[in-house]
Short mmCIF file of N, CA and C and ligand atoms in Angstrom, two decimals:
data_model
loop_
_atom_site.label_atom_id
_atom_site.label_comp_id
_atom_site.label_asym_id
_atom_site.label_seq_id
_atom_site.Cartn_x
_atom_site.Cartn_y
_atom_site.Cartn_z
N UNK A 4 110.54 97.48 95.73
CA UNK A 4 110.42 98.93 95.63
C UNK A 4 111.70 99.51 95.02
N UNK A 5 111.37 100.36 94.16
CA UNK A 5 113.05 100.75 93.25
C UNK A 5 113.82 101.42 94.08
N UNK A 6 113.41 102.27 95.05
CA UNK A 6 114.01 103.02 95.85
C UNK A 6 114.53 102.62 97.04
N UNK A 7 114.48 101.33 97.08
CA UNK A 7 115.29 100.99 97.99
C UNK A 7 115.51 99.09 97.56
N UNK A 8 116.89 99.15 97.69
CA UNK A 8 117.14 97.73 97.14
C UNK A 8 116.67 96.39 98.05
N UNK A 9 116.47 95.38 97.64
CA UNK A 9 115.39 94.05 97.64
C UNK A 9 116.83 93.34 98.83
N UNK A 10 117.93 93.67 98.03
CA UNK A 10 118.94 92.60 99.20
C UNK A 10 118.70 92.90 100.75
N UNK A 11 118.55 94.29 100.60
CA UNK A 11 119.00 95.12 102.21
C UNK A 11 118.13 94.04 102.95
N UNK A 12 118.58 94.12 104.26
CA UNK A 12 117.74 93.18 104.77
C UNK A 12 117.17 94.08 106.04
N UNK A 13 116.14 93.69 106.59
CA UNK A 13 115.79 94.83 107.47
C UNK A 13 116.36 94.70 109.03
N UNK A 14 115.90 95.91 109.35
CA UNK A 14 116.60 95.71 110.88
C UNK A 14 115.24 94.93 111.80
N UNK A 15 113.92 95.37 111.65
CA UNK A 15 112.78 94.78 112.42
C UNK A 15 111.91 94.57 110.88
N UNK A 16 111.82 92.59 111.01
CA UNK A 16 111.28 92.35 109.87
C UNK A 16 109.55 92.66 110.15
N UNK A 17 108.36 92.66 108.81
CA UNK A 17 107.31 92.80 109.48
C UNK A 17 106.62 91.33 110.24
N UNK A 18 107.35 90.26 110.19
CA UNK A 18 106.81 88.93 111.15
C UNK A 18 107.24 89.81 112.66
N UNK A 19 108.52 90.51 112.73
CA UNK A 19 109.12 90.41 114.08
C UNK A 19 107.99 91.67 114.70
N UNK A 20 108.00 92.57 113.66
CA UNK A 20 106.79 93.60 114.38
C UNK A 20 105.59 93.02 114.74
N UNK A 21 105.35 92.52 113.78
CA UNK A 21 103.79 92.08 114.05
C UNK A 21 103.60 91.25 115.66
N UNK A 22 104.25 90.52 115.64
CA UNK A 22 104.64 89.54 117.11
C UNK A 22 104.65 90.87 117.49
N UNK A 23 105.94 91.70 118.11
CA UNK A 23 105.63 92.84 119.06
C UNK A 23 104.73 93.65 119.51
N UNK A 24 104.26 93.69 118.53
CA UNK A 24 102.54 94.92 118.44
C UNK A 24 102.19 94.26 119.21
N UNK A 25 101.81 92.62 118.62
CA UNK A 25 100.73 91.59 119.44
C UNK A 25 100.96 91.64 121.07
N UNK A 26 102.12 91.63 121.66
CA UNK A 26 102.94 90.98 122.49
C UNK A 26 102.46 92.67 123.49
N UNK A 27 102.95 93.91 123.08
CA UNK A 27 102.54 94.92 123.63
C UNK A 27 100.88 95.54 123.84
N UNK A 28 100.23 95.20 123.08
CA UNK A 28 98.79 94.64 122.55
C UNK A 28 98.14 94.43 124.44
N UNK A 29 98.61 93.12 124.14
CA UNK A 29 98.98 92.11 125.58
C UNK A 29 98.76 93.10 126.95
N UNK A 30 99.97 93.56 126.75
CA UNK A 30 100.52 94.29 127.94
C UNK A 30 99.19 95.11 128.04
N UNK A 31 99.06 95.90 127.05
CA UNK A 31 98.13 97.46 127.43
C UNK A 31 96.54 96.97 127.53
N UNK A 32 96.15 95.95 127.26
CA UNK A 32 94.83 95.24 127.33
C UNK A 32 94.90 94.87 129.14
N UNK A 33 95.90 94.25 129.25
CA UNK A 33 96.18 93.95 130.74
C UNK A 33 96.15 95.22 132.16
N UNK A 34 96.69 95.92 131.34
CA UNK A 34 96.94 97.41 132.41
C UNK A 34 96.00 98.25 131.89
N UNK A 35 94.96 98.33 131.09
CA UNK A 35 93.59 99.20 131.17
C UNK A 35 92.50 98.35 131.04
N UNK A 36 92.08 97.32 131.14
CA UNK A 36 91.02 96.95 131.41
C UNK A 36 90.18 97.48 131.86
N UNK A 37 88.73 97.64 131.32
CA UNK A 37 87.62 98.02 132.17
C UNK A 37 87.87 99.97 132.10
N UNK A 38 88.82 100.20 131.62
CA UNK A 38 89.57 101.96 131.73
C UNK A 38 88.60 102.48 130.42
N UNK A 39 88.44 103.85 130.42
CA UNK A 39 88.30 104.45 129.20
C UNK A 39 89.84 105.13 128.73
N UNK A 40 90.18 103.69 128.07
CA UNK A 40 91.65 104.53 126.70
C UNK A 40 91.38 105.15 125.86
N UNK A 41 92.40 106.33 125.53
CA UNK A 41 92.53 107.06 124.35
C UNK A 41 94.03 107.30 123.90
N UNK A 42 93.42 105.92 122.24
CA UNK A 42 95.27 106.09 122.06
C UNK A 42 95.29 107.45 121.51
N UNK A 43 96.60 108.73 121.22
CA UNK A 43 96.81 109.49 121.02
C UNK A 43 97.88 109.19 120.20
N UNK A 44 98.01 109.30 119.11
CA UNK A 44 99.30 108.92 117.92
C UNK A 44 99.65 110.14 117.54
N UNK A 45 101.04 110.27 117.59
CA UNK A 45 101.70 111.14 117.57
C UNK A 45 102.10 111.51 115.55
N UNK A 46 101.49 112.26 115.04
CA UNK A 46 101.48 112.46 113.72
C UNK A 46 102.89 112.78 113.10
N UNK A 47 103.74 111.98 112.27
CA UNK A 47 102.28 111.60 110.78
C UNK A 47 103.34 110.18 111.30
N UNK A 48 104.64 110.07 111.86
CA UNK A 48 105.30 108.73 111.97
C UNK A 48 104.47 107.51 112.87
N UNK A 49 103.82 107.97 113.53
CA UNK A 49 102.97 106.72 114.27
C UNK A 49 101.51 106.05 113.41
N UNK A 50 101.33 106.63 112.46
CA UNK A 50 100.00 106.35 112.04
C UNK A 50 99.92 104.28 111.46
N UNK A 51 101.34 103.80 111.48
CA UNK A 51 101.02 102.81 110.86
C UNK A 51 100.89 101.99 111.93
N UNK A 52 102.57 102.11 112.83
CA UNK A 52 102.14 101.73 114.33
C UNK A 52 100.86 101.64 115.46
N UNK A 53 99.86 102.80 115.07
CA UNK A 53 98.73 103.26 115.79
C UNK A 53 97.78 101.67 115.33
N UNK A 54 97.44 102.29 113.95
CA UNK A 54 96.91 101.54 113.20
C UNK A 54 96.54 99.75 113.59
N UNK A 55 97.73 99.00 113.68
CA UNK A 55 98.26 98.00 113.74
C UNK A 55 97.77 97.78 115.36
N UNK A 56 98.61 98.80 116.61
CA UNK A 56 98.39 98.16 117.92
C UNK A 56 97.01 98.09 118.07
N UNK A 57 96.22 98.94 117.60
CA UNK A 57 94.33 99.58 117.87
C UNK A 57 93.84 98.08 117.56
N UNK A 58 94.28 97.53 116.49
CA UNK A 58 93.80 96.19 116.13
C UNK A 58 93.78 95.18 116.60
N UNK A 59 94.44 95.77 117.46
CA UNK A 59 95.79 94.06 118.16
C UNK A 59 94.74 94.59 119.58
N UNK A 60 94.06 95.31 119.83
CA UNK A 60 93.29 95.96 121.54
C UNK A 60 92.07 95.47 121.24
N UNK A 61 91.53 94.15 122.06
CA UNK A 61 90.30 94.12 122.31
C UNK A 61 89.49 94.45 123.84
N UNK A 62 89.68 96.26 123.36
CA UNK A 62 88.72 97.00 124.35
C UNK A 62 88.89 97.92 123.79
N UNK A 63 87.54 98.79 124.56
CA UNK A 63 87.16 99.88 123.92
C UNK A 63 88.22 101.02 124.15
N UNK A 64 88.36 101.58 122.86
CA UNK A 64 89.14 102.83 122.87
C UNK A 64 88.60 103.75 121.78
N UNK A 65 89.11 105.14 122.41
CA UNK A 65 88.93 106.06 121.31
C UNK A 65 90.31 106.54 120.82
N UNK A 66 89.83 107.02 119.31
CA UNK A 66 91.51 107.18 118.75
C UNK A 66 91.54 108.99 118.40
N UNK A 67 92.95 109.28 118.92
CA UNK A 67 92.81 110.61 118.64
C UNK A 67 94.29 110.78 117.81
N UNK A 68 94.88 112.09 117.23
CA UNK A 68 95.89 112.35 116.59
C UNK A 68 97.07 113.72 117.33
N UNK A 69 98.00 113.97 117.14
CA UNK A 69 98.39 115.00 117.64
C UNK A 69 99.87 115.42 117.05
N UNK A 70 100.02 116.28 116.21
CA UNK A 70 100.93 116.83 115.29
C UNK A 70 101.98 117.84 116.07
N UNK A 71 103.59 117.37 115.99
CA UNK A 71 104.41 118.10 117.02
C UNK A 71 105.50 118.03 115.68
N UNK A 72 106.05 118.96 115.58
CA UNK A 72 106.89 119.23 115.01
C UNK A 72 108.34 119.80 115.25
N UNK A 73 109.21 118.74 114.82
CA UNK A 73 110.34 119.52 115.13
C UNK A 73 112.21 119.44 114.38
N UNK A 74 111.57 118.01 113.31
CA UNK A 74 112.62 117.76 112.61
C UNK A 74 112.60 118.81 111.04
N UNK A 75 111.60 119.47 110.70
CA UNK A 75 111.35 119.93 109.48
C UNK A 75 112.05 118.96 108.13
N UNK A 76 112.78 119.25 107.30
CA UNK A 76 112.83 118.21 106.58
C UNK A 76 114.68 117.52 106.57
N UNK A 77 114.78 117.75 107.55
CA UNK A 77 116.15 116.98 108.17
C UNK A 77 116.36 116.18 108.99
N UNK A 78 117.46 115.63 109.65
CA UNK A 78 117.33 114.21 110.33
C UNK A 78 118.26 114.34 111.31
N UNK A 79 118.16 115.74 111.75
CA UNK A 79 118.38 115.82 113.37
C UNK A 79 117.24 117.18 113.62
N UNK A 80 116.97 116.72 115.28
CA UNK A 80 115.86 117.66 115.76
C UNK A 80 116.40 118.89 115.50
N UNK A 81 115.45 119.92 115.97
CA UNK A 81 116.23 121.20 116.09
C UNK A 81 115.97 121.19 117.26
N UNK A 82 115.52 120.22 118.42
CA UNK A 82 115.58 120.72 119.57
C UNK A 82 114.48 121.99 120.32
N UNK A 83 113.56 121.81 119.61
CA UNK A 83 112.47 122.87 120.27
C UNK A 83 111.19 122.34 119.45
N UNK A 84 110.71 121.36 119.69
CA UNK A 84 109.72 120.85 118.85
C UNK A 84 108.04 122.22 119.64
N UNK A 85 107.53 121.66 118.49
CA UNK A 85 106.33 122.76 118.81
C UNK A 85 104.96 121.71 118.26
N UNK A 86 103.69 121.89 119.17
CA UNK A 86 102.51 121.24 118.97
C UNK A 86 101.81 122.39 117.79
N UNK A 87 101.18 121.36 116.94
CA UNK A 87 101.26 122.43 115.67
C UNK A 87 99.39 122.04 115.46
N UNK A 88 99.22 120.61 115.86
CA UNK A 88 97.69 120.34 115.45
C UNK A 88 97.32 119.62 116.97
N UNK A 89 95.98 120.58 117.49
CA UNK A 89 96.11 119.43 118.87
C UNK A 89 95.47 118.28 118.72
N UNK A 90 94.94 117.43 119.96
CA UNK A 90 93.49 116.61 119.53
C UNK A 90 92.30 117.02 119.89
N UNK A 91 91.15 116.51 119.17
CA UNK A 91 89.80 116.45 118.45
C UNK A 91 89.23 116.91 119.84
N UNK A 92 90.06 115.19 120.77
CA UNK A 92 88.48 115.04 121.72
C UNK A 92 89.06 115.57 122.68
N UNK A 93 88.38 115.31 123.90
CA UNK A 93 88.32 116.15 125.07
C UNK A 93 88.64 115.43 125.80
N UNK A 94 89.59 115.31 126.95
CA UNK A 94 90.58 113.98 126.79
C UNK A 94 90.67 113.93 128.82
N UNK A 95 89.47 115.32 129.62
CA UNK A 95 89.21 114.96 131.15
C UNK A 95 89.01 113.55 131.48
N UNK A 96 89.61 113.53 132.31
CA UNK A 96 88.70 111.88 133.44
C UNK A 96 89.86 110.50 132.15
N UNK A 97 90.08 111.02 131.00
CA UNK A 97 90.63 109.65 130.08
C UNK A 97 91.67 109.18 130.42
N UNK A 98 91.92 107.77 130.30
CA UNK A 98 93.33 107.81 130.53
C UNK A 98 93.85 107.93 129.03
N UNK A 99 95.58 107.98 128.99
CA UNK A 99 95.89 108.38 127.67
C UNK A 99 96.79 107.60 127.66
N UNK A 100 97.02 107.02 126.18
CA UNK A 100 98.32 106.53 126.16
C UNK A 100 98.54 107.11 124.59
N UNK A 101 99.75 107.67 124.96
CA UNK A 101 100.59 108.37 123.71
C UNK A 101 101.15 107.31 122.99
N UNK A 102 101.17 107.52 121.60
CA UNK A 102 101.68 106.35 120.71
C UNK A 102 102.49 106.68 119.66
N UNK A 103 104.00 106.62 119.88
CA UNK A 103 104.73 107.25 119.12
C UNK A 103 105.18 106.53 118.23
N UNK A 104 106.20 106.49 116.82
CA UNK A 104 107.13 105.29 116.73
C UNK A 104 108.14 105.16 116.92
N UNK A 105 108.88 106.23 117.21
CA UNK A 105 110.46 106.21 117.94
C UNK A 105 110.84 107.09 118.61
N UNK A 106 111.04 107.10 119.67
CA UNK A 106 112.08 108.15 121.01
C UNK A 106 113.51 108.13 120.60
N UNK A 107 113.98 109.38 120.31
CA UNK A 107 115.22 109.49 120.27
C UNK A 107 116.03 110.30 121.12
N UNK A 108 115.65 111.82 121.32
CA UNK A 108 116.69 113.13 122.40
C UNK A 108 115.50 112.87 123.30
N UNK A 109 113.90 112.26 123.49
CA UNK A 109 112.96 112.70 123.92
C UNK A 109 112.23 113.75 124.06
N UNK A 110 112.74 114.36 123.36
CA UNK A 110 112.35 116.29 123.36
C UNK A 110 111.02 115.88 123.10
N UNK A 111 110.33 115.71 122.16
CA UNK A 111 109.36 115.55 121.24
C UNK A 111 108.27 115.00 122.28
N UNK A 112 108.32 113.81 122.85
CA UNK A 112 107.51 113.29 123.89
C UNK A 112 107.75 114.16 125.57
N UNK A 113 108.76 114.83 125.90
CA UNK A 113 108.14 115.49 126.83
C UNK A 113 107.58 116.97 126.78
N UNK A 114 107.29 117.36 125.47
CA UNK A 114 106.65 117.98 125.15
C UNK A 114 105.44 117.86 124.72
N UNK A 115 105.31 116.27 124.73
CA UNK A 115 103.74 116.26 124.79
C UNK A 115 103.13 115.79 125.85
N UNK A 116 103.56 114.81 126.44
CA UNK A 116 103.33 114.25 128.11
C UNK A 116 103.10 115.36 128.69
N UNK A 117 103.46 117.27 128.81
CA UNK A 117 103.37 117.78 129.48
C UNK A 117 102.67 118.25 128.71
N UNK A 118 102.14 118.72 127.84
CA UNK A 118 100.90 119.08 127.20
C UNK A 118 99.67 118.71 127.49
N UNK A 119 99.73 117.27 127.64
CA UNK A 119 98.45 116.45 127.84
C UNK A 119 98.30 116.47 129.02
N UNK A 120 99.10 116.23 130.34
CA UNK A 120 99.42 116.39 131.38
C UNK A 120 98.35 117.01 132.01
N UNK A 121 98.71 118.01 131.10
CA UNK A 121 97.61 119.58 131.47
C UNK A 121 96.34 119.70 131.13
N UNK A 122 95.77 118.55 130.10
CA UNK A 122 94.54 118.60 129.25
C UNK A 122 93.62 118.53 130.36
N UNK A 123 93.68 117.72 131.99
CA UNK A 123 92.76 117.21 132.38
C UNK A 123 92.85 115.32 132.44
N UNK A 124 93.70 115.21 131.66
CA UNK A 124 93.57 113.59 131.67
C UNK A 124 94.00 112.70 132.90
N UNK A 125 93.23 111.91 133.10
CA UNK A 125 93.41 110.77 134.48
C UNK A 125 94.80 110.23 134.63
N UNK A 126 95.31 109.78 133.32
CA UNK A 126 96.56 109.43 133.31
C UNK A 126 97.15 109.54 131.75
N UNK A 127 98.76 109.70 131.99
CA UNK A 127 99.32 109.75 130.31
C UNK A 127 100.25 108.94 130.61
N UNK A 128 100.14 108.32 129.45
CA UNK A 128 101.74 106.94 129.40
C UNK A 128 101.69 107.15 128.09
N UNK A 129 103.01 106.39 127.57
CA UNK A 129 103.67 106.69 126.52
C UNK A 129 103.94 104.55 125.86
N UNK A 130 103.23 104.47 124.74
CA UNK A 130 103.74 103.48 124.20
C UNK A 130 104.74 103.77 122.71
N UNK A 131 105.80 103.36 122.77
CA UNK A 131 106.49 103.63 121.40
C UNK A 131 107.22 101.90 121.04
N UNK A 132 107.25 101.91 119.91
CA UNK A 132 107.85 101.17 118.98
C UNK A 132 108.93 100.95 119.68
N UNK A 133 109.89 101.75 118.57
CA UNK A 133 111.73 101.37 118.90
C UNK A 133 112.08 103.22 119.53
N UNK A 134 112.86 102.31 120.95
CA UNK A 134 113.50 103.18 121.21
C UNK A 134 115.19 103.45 121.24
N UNK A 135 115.61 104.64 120.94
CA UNK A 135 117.24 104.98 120.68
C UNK A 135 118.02 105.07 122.76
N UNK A 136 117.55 104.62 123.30
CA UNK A 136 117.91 104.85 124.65
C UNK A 136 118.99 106.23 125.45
N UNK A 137 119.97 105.44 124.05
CA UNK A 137 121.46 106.08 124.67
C UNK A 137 121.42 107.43 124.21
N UNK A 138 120.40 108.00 123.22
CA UNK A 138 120.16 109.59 122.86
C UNK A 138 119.20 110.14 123.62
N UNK A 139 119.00 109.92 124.73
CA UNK A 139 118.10 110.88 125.58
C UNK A 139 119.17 112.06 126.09
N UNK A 140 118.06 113.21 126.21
CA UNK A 140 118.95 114.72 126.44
C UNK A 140 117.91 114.82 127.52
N UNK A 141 116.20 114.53 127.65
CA UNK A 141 115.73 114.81 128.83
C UNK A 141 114.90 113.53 128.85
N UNK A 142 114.64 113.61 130.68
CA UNK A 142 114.08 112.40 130.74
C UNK A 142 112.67 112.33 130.22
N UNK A 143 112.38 111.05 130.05
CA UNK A 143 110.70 110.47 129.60
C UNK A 143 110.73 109.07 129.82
N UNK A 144 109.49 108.64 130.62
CA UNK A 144 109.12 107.75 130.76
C UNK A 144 108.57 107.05 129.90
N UNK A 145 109.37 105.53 128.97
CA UNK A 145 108.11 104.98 128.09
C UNK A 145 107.86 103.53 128.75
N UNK A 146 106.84 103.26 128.48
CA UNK A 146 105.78 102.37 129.94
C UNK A 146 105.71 101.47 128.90
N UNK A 147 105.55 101.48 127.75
CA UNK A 147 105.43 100.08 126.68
C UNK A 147 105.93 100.47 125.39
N UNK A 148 107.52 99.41 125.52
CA UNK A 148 109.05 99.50 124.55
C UNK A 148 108.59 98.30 123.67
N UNK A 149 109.01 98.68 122.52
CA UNK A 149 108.70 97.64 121.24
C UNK A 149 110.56 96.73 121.09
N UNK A 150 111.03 97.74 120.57
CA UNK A 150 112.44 97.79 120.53
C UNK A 150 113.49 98.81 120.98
N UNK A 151 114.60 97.80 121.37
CA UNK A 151 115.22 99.15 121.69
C UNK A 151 116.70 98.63 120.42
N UNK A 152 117.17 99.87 119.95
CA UNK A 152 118.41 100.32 119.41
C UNK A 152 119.22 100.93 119.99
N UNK A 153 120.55 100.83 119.66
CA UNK A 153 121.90 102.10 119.95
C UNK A 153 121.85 103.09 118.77
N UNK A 154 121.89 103.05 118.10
CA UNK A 154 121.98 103.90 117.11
C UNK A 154 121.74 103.81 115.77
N UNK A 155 121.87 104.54 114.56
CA UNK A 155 121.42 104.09 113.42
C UNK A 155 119.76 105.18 113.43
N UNK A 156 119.74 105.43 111.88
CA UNK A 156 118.70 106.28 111.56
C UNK A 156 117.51 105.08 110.88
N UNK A 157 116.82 104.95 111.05
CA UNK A 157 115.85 104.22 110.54
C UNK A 157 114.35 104.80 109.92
N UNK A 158 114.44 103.88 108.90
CA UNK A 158 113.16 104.24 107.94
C UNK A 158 112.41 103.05 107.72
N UNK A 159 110.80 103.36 107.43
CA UNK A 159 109.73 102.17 106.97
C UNK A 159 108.83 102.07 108.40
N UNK A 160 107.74 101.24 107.89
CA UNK A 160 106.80 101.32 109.05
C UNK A 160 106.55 102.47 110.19
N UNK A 161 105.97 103.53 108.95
CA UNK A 161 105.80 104.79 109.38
C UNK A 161 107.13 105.72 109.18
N UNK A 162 108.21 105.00 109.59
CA UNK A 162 109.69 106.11 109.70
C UNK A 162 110.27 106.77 108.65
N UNK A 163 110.12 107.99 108.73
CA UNK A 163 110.73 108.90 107.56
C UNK A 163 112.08 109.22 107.28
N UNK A 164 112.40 109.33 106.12
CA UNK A 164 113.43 110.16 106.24
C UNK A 164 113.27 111.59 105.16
N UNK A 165 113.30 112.52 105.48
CA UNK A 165 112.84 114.06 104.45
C UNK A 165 111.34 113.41 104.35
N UNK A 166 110.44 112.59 105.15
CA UNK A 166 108.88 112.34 104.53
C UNK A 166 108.81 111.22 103.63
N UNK A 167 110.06 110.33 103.18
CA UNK A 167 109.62 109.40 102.49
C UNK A 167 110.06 108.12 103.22
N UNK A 168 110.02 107.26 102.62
CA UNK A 168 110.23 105.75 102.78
C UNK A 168 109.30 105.51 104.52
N UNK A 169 107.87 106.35 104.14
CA UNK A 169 107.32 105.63 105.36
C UNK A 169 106.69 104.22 105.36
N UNK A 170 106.41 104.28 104.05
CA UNK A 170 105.52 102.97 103.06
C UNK A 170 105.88 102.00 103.06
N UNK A 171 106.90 101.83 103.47
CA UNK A 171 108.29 100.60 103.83
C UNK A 171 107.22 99.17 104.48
N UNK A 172 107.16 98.36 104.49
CA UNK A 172 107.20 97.47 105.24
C UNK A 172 107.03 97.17 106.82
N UNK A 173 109.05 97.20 106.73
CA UNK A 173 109.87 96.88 107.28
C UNK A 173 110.58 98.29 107.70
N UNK A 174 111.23 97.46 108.95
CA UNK A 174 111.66 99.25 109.26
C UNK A 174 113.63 98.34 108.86
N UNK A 175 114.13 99.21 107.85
CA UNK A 175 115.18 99.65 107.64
C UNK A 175 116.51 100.65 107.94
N UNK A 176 117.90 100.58 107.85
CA UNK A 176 118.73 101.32 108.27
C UNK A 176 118.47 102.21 107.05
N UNK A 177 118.46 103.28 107.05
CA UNK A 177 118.58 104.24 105.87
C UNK A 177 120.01 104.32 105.13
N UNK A 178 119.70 103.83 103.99
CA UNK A 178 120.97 103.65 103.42
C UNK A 178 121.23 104.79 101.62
N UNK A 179 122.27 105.30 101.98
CA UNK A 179 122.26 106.13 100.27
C UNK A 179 122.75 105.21 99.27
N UNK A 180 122.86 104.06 99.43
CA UNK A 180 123.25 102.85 98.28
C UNK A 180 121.93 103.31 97.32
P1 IMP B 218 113.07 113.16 119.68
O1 IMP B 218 112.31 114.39 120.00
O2 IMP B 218 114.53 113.44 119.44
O3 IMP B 218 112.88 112.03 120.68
O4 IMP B 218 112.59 112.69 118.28
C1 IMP B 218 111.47 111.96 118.14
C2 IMP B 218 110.98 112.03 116.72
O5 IMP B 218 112.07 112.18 115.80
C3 IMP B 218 110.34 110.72 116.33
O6 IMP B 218 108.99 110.68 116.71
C4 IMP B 218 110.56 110.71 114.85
O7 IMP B 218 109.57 111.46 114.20
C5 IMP B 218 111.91 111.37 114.68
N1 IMP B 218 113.01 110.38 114.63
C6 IMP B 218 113.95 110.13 115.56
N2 IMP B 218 114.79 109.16 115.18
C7 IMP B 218 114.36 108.75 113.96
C8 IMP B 218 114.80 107.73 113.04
O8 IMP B 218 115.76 106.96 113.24
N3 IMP B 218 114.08 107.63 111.88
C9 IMP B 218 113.01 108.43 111.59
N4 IMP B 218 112.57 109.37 112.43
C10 IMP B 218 113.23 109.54 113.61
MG1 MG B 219 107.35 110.90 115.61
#
């Protein structure tokens, strides 16, 4: 890809994701069995992540979407994220599992955990990718961790930076080389 050079090497290659998905896959097949799930992917950075775990789930689920906004086209929050598109279905009696691709201040996810919270749903858990740990400002519970990081901005496999380099692969350090 021209826009980003061939040497860089990635931080989570797609063999190492793919194993993880599988591996978390695992987990959430194990802890809803027999449940009516509804993954809920958190728009537009989870869609590849979503994509990928839904595949890796042999049980029934329904898939829903949910648009929160709060970085606009920069690469720190502003700290007041806002639900901008809700979901479709009707989400009483379901259990839910939110599907993000990265936790960073957590703002973003406890603003939706308490959203959904409220929908009526049986239960909400939170599966994300990679999490930034040491940047939490409020708490959130995530119930199924892909990766965890210290720091570093990352792009690819879904992760933006200004909206691009989601097409990536591989999830990468964002680099201006
Ligand atoms: P939070 O509200 O600070 O936890 O931010 C969560 C959201 O910020 C994520 O769902 C991403 O959309 C975005 N984000 C946080 N860190 C990164 C990163 O390293 N790369 C790309 N997007 C990020
Ligand atoms: Mg996101």
């Amino acid at each position: 890809m021209k826009f980003f050079k061939s040497t860089s090497e990635p931080v989570y290659s797609k063999e190492a994701i793919a194993a993880r998905v599988g591996e978390l896959a695992a987990s959430i097949e194990a802890d809803y069995g027999g449940k009516q799930l509804v993954l809920v992917g958190v728009l537009t950075g989870s869609f590849i992540f979503l994509a990928d775990l839904a595949r890796e789930l042999s049980l029934d689920c329904e898939i829903d979407f949910i648009r929160v906004e709060s970085y606009g086209e920069g690469l720190v929050t502003s700290g007041a994220p806002r639900i901008t598109t809700l979901t479709k279905l009707d989400l009483t009696g379901k259990e839910v599992l939110v599907v993000d691709e990265i936790v960073d201040t957590g703002l973003t996810l406890r603003a939706l955990v308490d959203h959904l919270s409220q929908s009526g749903a049986a239960s909400v858990k939170v599966a994300a990718l990679v999490d930034k740990k040491t940047h939490r400002r409020v708490d959130v519970t995530v119930d199924y961790t892909g990766f965890e990081i210290e720091d570093g901005f990352l792009v690819g496999y879904g992760l933006d930076a200004a909206e691009k380099r989601r097409n990536l692969p591989a999830i990468y350090l964002l680099s201006d080389r």
